Coordinates of C-alpha atoms in Angstrom, one line a residue:
M1 CA 35.6 143.9 115.1
P2 CA 32.3 144.8 113.5
E3 CA 31.0 141.2 113.5
A4 CA 31.5 140.9 117.2
D5 CA 29.7 144.3 117.7
N6 CA 26.7 143.0 115.7
I7 CA 26.6 139.8 117.6
T8 CA 26.8 141.7 120.9
R9 CA 24.1 144.2 119.9
R10 CA 21.7 141.5 118.6
Y11 CA 21.9 139.4 121.8
A12 CA 21.7 142.4 124.1
A13 CA 18.7 143.8 122.2
G14 CA 16.9 140.5 122.3
I15 CA 17.5 140.0 126.0
F16 CA 16.4 143.6 126.7
Q17 CA 13.2 143.2 124.7
L18 CA 12.4 140.0 126.7
A19 CA 13.3 141.8 129.9
Q20 CA 11.0 144.7 129.1
E21 CA 8.1 142.4 128.1
E22 CA 8.5 140.5 131.4
N23 CA 9.0 143.8 133.3
A24 CA 12.1 142.1 134.7
I25 CA 15.1 144.3 133.8
D26 CA 16.6 144.1 137.2
T27 CA 16.2 140.4 137.3
W28 CA 18.0 140.1 134.0
R29 CA 20.8 142.4 135.2
A30 CA 21.4 140.0 138.0
E31 CA 21.2 136.9 135.8
L32 CA 23.5 138.4 133.2
A33 CA 26.0 139.2 136.0
K34 CA 25.9 135.6 137.2
L35 CA 26.3 134.3 133.6
D36 CA 29.2 136.7 132.9
E37 CA 31.0 135.6 136.1
L38 CA 30.3 131.9 135.2
L39 CA 31.7 132.2 131.7
A40 CA 34.9 133.9 133.1
D41 CA 35.6 130.8 135.1
D42 CA 39.0 129.3 134.1
V43 CA 37.6 125.7 134.0
L44 CA 34.8 126.6 131.7
V45 CA 36.9 128.8 129.5
A46 CA 39.3 125.9 129.0
A47 CA 36.5 123.4 128.4
F48 CA 34.8 125.7 125.9
Q49 CA 38.0 126.2 124.0
N50 CA 38.6 122.5 123.7
P51 CA 37.0 121.1 120.6
A52 CA 36.9 117.6 122.1
V53 CA 34.3 118.8 124.7
G54 CA 30.9 118.6 123.1
I55 CA 28.0 121.0 123.6
K56 CA 26.1 118.6 125.9
R57 CA 29.2 118.3 128.2
R58 CA 29.8 122.0 128.1
M59 CA 26.2 122.6 129.4
E60 CA 26.6 119.9 132.1
L61 CA 29.8 121.7 133.3
A62 CA 28.1 125.1 133.3
K63 CA 25.1 123.7 135.3
L64 CA 27.5 122.1 137.8
L65 CA 29.2 125.4 138.4
A66 CA 26.0 127.5 138.5
P67 CA 23.0 125.4 139.4
E68 CA 21.0 128.5 140.5
L69 CA 20.5 129.9 137.0
K70 CA 16.9 130.6 135.9
P71 CA 15.6 128.5 133.0
E72 CA 15.6 131.6 130.7
T73 CA 19.3 132.2 131.5
E74 CA 20.1 128.5 130.8
N75 CA 18.4 128.9 127.4
L76 CA 20.6 131.9 126.7
L77 CA 23.7 130.0 127.8
R78 CA 22.7 127.1 125.6
L79 CA 22.4 129.5 122.6
L80 CA 25.8 131.0 123.3
V81 CA 27.4 127.5 123.7
E82 CA 25.7 126.1 120.6
H83 CA 26.8 129.1 118.4
H84 CA 30.3 129.3 120.0
R85 CA 29.6 132.8 121.4
T86 CA 30.3 132.4 125.0
R87 CA 33.4 134.7 124.7
Y88 CA 31.0 137.6 123.9
M89 CA 29.1 137.4 127.2
H90 CA 30.9 140.3 128.9
E91 CA 30.2 142.6 126.0
I92 CA 26.6 141.4 125.7
R93 CA 26.1 142.2 129.4
Q94 CA 27.6 145.7 128.9
A95 CA 25.4 146.4 125.9
F96 CA 22.3 145.2 127.9
E97 CA 23.3 147.5 130.8
R98 CA 23.5 150.4 128.4
L99 CA 20.1 149.7 126.9
A100 CA 18.6 149.3 130.4
D101 CA 20.2 152.5 131.6
E102 CA 19.1 154.4 128.5
A103 CA 15.5 153.2 129.0
S104 CA 15.7 154.5 132.6
G105 CA 17.0 157.9 131.4
I106 CA 20.5 157.3 132.6
V107 CA 23.4 158.7 130.5
H108 CA 26.9 157.3 130.6
A109 CA 29.8 159.7 130.4
T110 CA 33.6 159.4 130.6
V111 CA 35.6 162.4 132.0
T112 CA 39.3 162.2 131.4
T113 CA 41.6 164.7 133.2
A114 CA 45.4 165.0 133.6
I115 CA 45.3 164.3 137.3
D116 CA 43.1 162.3 139.7
L117 CA 40.2 164.3 140.9
D118 CA 39.1 164.4 144.5
D119 CA 35.6 163.5 145.5
D120 CA 34.3 167.1 145.6
D121 CA 35.6 167.7 142.0
R122 CA 34.0 164.5 140.8
R123 CA 30.7 165.4 142.4
R124 CA 30.8 168.8 140.7
Y125 CA 31.4 167.3 137.3
E126 CA 28.5 164.8 137.9
Q127 CA 26.1 167.6 139.0
A128 CA 27.1 169.9 136.2
L129 CA 26.6 167.1 133.6
A130 CA 23.3 166.1 135.1
H131 CA 22.1 169.7 135.1
K132 CA 23.3 170.3 131.6
L133 CA 21.7 167.1 130.2
G134 CA 18.6 167.1 132.4
R135 CA 19.1 163.4 133.1
K136 CA 20.9 161.2 135.7
V137 CA 24.5 160.8 134.6
N138 CA 26.7 157.8 135.4
V139 CA 30.3 159.2 135.1
T140 CA 33.5 157.2 134.8
F141 CA 36.6 159.1 135.6
M142 CA 39.9 158.5 134.0
T143 CA 43.3 160.1 134.1
D144 CA 45.7 160.8 131.2
P145 CA 48.8 162.9 132.0
A146 CA 49.3 163.5 128.2
I147 CA 46.3 165.9 128.1
V148 CA 48.4 168.4 130.2
G149 CA 45.3 170.1 131.8
G150 CA 41.6 170.5 131.3
A151 CA 39.3 167.6 130.5
T152 CA 37.6 165.6 127.8
I153 CA 34.0 164.5 128.2
Q154 CA 32.8 161.6 126.2
I155 CA 29.0 161.0 126.0
G156 CA 28.2 158.3 123.5
D157 CA 29.6 159.4 120.2
H158 CA 29.9 163.0 121.3
L159 CA 33.3 164.3 122.5
V160 CA 33.9 167.6 124.2
D161 CA 37.7 168.3 124.3
G162 CA 38.6 171.2 126.6
T163 CA 42.2 170.1 127.1
V164 CA 45.3 172.2 127.1
R165 CA 46.8 169.8 124.6
M166 CA 43.9 170.5 122.1
Q167 CA 44.2 174.3 122.7
L168 CA 47.9 174.1 122.0
A169 CA 47.3 172.1 118.9
R170 CA 44.7 174.7 117.6
L171 CA 47.2 177.5 118.4
R172 CA 49.9 175.7 116.5
Q173 CA 47.6 175.2 113.5
E174 CA 46.7 178.9 113.5
L175 CA 50.3 179.9 113.7
L176 CA 51.2 177.6 110.8
S177 CA 48.3 178.9 108.6

């Protein structure tokens, strides 16, 4: 879905630029969280999917459900409603979070192992990655029994595959060559 990715990136970048100019990144984090929660509301989702409900009525419904939104957030909501992009709000929020974390020097990583790791092992992975990268690391842990053993570490577009499954695949390839 390249079009959705472009939309998500453009909105997130615009919001992030505004947040930086206002020195209000944390405020925008909170506002986007509220907006994301609001736009996941079943009543609003149904209303926004109904072509008979006009833009003015959609905005009235949104304000009824979330009267505490800041004017800037209401403007963002209006843009999303007018351009029929409310369904992208969750991805916009995630993209904004990544930009904000990146600006703060925080790296996101995903570690996948064959079994659930205990807290000590998770801490060791986090510390090792932080030491190796020289930055704060926010790690998401996942399990996938198909990898047999070892782990994969995904940081952005970079993947380190130290799984038994990959080692067996390499050995198989060598034996077939």
